[in-house]
XYZ file of N, CA, C and O in Angstrom:
652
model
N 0.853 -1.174 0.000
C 0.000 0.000 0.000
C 0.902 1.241 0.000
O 1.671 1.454 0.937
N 0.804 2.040 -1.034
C 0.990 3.365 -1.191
C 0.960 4.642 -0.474
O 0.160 5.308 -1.131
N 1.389 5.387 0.532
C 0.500 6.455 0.358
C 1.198 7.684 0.582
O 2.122 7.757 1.392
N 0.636 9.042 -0.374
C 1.340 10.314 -0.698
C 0.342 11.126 -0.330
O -0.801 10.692 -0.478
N 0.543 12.574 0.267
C -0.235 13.675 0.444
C 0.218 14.981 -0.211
O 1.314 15.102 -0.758
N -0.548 15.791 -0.134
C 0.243 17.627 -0.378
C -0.949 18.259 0.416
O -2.030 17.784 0.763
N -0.342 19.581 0.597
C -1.488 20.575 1.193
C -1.627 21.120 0.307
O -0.956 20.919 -0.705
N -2.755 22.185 0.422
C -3.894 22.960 -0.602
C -4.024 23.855 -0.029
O -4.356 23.659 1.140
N -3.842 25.416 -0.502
C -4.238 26.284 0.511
C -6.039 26.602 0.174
O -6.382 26.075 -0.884
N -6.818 27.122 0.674
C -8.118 27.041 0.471
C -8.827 28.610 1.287
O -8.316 29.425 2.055
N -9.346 28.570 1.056
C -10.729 29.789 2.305
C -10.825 28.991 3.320
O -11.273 29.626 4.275
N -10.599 27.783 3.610
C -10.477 27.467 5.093
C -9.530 27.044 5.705
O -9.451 26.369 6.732
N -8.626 27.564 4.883
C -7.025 27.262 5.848
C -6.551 25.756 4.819
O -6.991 25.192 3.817
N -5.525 25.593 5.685
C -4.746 24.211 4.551
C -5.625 23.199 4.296
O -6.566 23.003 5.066
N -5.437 22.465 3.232
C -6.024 20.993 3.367
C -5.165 20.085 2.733
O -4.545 20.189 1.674
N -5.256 18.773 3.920
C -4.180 18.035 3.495
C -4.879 16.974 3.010
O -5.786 16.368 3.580
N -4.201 16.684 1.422
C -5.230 15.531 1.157
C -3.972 14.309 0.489
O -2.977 14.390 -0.232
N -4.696 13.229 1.201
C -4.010 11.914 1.243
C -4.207 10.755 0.469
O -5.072 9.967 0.853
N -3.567 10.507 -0.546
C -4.052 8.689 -1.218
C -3.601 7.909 -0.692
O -2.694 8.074 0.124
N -4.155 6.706 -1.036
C -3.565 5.766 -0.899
C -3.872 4.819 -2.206
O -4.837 4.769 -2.969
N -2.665 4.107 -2.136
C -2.217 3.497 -4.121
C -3.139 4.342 -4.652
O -4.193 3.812 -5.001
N -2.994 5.839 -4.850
C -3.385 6.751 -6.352
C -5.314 7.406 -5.628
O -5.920 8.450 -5.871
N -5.592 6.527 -4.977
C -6.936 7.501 -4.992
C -7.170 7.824 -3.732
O -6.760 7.151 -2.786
N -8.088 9.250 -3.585
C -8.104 10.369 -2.476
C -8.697 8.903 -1.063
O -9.613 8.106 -1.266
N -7.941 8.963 0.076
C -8.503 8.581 0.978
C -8.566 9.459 2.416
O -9.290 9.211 3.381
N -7.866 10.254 2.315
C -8.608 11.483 3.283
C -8.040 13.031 2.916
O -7.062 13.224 2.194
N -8.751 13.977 3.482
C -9.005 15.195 3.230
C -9.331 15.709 4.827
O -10.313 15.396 5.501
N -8.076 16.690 5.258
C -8.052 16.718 6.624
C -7.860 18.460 6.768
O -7.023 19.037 6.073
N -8.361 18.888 7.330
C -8.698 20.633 7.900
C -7.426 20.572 8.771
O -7.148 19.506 9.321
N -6.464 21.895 8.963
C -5.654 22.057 10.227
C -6.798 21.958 11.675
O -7.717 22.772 11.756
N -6.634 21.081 12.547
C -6.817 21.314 14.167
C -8.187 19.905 13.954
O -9.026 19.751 14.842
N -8.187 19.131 12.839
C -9.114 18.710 12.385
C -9.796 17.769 13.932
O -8.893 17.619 14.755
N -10.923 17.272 14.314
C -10.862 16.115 15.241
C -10.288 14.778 14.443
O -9.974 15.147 13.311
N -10.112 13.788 14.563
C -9.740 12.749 14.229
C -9.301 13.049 13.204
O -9.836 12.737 12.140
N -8.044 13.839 13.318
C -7.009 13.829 12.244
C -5.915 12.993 12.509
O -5.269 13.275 13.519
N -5.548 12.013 11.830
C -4.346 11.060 12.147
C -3.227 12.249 11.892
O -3.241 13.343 11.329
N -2.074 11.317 12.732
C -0.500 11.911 12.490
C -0.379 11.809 11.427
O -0.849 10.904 10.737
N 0.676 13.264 10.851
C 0.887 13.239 9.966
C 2.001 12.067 9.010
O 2.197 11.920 7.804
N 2.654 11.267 10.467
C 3.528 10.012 9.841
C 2.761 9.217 9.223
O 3.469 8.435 8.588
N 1.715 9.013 9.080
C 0.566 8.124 8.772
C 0.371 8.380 7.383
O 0.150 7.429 6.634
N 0.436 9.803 6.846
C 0.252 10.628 5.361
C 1.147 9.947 4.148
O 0.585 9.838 3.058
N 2.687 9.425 4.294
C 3.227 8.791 3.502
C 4.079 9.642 2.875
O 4.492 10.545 3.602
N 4.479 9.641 1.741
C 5.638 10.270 1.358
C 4.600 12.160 0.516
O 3.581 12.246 -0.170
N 5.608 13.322 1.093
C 4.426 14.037 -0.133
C 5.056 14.245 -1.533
O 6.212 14.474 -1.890
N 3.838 14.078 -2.227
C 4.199 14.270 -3.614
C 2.465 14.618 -4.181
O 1.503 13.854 -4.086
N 2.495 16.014 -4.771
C 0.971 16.281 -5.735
C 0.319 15.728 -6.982
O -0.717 16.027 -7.577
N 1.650 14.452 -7.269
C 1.237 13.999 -8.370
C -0.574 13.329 -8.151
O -1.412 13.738 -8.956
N -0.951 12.469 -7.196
C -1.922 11.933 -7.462
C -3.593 13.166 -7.228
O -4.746 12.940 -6.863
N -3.134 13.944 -7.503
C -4.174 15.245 -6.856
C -4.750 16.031 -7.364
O -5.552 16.846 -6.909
N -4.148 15.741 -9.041
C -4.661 16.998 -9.705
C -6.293 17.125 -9.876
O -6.794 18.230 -9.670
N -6.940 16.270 -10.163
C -8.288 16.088 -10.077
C -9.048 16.828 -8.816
O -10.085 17.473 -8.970
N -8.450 16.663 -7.661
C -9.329 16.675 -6.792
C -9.321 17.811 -6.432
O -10.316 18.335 -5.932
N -7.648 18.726 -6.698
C -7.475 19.879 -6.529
C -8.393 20.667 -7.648
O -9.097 21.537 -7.135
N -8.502 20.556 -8.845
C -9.569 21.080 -9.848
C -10.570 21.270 -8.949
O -10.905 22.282 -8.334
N -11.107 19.897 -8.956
C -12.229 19.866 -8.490
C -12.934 20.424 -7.308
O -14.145 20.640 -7.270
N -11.854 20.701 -6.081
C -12.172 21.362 -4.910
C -11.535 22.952 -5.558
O -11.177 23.496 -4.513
N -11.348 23.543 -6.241
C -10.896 24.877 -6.701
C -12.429 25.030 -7.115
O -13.144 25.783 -6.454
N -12.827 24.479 -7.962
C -13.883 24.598 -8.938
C -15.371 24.822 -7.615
O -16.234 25.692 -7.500
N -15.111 23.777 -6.958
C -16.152 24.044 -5.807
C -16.504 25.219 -4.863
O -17.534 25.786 -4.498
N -15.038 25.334 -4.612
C -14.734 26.721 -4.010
C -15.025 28.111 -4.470
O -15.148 29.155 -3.829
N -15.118 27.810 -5.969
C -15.472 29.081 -6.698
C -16.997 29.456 -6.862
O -17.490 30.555 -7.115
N -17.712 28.024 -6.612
C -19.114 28.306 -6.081
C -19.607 27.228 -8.101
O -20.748 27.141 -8.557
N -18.833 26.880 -8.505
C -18.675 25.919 -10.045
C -19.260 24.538 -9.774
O -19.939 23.994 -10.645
N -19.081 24.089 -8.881
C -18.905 22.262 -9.086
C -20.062 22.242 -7.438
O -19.809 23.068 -6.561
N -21.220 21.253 -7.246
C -22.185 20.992 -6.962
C -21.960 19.719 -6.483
O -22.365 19.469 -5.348
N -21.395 18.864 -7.118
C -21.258 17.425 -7.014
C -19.897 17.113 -7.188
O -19.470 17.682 -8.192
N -18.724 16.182 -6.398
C -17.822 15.619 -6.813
C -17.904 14.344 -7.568
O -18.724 13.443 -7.396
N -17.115 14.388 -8.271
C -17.005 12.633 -8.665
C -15.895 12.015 -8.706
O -15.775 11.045 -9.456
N -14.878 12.437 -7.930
C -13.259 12.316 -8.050
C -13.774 10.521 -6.961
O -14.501 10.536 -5.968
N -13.160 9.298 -7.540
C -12.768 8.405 -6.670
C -12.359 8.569 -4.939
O -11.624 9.525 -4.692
N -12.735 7.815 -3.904
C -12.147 7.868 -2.652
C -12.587 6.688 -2.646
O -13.491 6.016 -3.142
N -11.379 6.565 -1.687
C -11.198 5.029 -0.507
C -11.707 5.792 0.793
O -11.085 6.747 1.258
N -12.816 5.328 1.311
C -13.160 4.983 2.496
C -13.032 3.874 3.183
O -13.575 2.804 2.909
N -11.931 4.216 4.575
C -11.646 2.816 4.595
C -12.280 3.304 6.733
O -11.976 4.207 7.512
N -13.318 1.949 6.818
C -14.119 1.967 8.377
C -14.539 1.154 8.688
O -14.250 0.172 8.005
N -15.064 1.014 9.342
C -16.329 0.021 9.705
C -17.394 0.046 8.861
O -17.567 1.044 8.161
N -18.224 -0.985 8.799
C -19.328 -0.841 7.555
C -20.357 -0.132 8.335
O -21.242 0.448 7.707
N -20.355 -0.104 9.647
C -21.329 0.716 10.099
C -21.103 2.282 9.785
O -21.964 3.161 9.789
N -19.796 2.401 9.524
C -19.321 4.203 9.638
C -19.376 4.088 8.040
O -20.214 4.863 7.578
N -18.670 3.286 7.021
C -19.297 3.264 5.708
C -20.542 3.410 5.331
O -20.841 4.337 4.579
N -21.343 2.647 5.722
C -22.789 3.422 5.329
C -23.267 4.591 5.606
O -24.295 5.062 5.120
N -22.447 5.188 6.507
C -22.939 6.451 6.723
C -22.883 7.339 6.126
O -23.662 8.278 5.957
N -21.314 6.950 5.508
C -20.434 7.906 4.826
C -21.244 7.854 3.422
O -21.248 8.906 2.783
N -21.904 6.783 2.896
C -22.423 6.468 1.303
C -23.899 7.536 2.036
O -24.218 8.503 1.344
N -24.448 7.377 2.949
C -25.972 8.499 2.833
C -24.724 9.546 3.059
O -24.216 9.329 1.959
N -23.946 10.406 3.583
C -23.741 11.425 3.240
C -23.213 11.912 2.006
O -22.921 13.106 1.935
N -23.064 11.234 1.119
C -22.444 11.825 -0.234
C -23.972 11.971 -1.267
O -24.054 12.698 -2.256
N -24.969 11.174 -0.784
C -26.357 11.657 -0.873
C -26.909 12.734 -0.620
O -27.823 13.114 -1.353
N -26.501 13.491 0.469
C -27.203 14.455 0.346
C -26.992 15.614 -0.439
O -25.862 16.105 -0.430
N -27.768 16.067 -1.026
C -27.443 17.736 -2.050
C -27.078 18.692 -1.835
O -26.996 19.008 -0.648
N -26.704 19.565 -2.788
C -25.631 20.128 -2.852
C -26.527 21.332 -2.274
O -27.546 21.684 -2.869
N -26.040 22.028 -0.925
C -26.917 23.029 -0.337
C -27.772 22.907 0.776
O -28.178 23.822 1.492
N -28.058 21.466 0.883
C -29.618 21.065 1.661
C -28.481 20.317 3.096
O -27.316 19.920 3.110
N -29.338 20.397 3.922
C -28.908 19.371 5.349
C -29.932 18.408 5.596
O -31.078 18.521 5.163
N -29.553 17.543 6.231
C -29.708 16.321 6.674
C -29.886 15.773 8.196
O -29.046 14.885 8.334
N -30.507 15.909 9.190
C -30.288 15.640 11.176
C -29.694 14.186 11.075
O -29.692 13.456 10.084
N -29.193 13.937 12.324
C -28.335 13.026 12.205
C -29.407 11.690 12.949
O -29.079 10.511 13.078
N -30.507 12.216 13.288
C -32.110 11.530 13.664
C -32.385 10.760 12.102
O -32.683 9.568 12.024
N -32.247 11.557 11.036
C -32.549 11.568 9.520
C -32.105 10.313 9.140
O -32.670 9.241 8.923
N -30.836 10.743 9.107
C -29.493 9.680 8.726
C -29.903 8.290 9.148
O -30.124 7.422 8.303
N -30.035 8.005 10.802
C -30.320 7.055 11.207
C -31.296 6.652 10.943
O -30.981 5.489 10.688
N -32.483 6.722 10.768
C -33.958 6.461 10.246
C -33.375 6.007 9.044
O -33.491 4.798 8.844
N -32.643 6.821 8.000
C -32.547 5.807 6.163
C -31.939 4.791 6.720
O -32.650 3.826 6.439
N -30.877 4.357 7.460
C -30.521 3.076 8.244
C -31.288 2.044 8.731
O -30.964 0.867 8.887
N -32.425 2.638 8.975
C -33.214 1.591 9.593
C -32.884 1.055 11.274
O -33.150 0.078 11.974
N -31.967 2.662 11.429
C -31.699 2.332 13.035
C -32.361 3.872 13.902
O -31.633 4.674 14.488
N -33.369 3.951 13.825
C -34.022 5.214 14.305
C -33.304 5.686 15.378
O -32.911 6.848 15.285
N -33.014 5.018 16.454
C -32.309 5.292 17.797
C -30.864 5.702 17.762
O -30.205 5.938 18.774
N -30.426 5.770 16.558
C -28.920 5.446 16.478
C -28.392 6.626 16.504
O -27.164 6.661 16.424
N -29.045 7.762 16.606
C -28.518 8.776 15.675
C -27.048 9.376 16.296
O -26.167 9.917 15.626
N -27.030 9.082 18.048
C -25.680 9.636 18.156
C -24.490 8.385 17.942
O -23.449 8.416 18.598
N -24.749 7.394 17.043
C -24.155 6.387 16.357
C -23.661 6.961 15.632
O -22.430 6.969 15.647
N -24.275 7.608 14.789
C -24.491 8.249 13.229
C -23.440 9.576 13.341
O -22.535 9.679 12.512
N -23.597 10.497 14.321
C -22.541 11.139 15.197
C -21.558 10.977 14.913
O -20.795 11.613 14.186
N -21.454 10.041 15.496
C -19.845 9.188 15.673
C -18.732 9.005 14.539
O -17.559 9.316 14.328
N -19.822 8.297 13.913
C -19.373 7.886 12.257
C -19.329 9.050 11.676
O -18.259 9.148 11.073
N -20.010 10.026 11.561
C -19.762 11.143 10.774
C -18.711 12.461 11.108
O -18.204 13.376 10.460
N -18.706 12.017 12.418
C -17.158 12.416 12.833
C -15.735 12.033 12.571
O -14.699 12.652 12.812
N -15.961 10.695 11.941
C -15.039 9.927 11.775
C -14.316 9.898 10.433
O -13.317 9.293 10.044
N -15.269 10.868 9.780
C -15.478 10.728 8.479
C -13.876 11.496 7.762
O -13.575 12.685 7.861
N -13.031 10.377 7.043
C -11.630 10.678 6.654
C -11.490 11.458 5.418
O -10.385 11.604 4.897
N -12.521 11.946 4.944
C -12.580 12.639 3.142
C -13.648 13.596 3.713
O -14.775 13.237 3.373
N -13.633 14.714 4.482
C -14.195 15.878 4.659
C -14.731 16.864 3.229
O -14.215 16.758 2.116
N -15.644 17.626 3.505
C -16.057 18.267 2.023
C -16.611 17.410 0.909
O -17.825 17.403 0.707
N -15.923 16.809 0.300
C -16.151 15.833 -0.302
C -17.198 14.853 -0.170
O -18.229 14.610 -0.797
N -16.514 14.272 1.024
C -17.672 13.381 1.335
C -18.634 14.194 2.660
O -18.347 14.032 3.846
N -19.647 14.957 2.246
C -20.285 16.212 3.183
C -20.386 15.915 4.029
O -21.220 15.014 3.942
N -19.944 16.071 5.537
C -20.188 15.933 6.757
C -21.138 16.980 7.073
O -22.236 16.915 7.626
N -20.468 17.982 6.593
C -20.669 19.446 7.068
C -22.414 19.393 6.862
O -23.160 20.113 7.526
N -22.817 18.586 6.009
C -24.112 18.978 5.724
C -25.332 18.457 7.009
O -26.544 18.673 7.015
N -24.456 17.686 8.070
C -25.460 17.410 9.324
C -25.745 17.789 9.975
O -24.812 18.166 10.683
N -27.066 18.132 10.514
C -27.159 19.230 11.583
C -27.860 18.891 12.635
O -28.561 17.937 12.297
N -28.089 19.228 13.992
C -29.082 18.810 15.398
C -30.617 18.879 14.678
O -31.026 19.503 13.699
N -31.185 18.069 15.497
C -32.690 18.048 15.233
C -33.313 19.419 15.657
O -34.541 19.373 15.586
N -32.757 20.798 16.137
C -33.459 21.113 16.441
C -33.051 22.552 15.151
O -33.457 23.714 15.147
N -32.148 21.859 14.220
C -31.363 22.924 12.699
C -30.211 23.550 13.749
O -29.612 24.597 13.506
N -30.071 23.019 14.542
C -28.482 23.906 15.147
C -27.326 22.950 14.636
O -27.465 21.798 14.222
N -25.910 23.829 14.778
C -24.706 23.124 14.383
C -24.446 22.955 15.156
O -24.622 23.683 16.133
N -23.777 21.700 15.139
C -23.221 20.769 16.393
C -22.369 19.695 15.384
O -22.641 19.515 14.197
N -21.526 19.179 15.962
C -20.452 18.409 15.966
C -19.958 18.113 14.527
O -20.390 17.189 13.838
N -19.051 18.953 14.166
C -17.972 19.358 13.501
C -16.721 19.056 13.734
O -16.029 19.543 14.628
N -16.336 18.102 12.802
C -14.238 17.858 13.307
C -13.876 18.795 13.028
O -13.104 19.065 13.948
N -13.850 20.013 11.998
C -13.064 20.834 11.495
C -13.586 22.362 12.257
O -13.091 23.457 11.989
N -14.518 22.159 13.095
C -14.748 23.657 13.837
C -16.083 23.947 13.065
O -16.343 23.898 11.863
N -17.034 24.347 14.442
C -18.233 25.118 13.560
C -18.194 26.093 13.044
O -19.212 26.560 12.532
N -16.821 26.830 12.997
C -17.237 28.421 12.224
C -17.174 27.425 10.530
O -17.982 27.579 9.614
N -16.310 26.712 10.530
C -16.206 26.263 9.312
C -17.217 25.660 8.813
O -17.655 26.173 7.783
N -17.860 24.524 9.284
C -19.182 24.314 9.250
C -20.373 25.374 8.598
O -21.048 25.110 7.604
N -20.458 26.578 9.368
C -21.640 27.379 9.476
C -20.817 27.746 8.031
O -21.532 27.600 7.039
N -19.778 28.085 7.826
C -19.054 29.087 6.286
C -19.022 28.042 5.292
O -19.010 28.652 4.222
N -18.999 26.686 5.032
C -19.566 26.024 4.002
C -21.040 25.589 3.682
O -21.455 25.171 2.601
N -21.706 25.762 4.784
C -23.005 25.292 4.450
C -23.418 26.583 4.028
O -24.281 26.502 3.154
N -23.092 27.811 4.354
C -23.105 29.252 4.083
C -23.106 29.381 2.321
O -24.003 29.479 1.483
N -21.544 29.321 2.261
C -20.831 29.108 0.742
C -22.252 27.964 -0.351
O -22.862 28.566 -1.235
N -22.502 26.768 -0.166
C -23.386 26.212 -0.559
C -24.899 26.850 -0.543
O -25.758 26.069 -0.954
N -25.224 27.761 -0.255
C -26.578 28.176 -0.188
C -26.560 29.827 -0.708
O -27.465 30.649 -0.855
N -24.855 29.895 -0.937
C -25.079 31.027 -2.007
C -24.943 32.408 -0.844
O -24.854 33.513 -1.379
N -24.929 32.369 0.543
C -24.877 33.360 1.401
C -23.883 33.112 2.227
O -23.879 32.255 3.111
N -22.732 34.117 1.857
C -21.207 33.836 2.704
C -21.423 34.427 3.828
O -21.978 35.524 3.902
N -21.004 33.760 4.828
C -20.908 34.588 6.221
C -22.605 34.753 6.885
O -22.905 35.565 7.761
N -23.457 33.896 6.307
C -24.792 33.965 6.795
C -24.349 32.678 8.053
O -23.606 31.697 8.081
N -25.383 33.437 9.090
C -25.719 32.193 10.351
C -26.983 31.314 9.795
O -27.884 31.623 9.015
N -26.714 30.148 10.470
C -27.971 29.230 9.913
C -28.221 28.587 11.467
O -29.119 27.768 11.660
């Protein structure tokens, strides 16, 4: 197994994004929660990135709606499924993490669902950001709720709006 990173500078500070053998397997914010050491990242080199860097430029510019760049998610199948309903949800819209658990078929689960979506190693990409408390408040963010509140912001077309 392979694996190379580079950073990205962005509107939310660096992002370090990581393959492994050639395709994106995480995408990590500075101060991220469950950000592995960076010994873990592998050798850096930007060759395997150009795509994703497009593609998160293009997003950033308010262009691209949907990714389709390859990732390895690598978890538990319980935190995998979570991760497959969050790349479901649309581009703009949120999701409660009550929600999440109900398409599971585990109604009770939701601070399960939490968990896993905290866990989640391909940030942006694979939308975390798009989960919110049952009651529409932000809550639990690896990368910080200001960041949170400024992409779900950025996605709805109103920068720097509170939600």
């Amino acid at each position: 197994m392979t694996k190379q990173y580079t950073v990205v500078d962005s509107a939310y500070g660096p992002l370090t994004l990581v393959a492994t053998d050639g395709t994106l397997s995480g995408l990590y914010m500075t101060d991220q929660r469950h950000r592995p050491g960076e010994e873990t990242f592998g050798e850096e080199d930007p060759a395997p990135f150009g795509e994703v860097i497009g593609q998160l430029d293009a997003y950033f510019a308010g262009e691209l709606t949907a990714f389709d760049v390859p990732v390895r998610l690598e978890g538990t199948p319980f935190q995998r499924s979570v991760w497959d309903l969050l790349m479901k949800i649309p581009y703009g819209e949120t999701r409660t993490y009550g929600e999440l658990a109900g398409q599971l078929g585990r109604a009770s689960a939701s601070r399960a669902v939490g968990l896993a979506n905290g866990k989640n190693p391909v940030s942006i990409i694979v939308p975390c950001h798009r989960v919110i408390g049952a009651s529409g408040s932000l809550i639990g963010y690896g990368g910080g709720l200001d960041r949170k509140q400024r992409l779900l912001a950025h996605e709805r077309g109103a920068e720097g709006a509170l939600f």
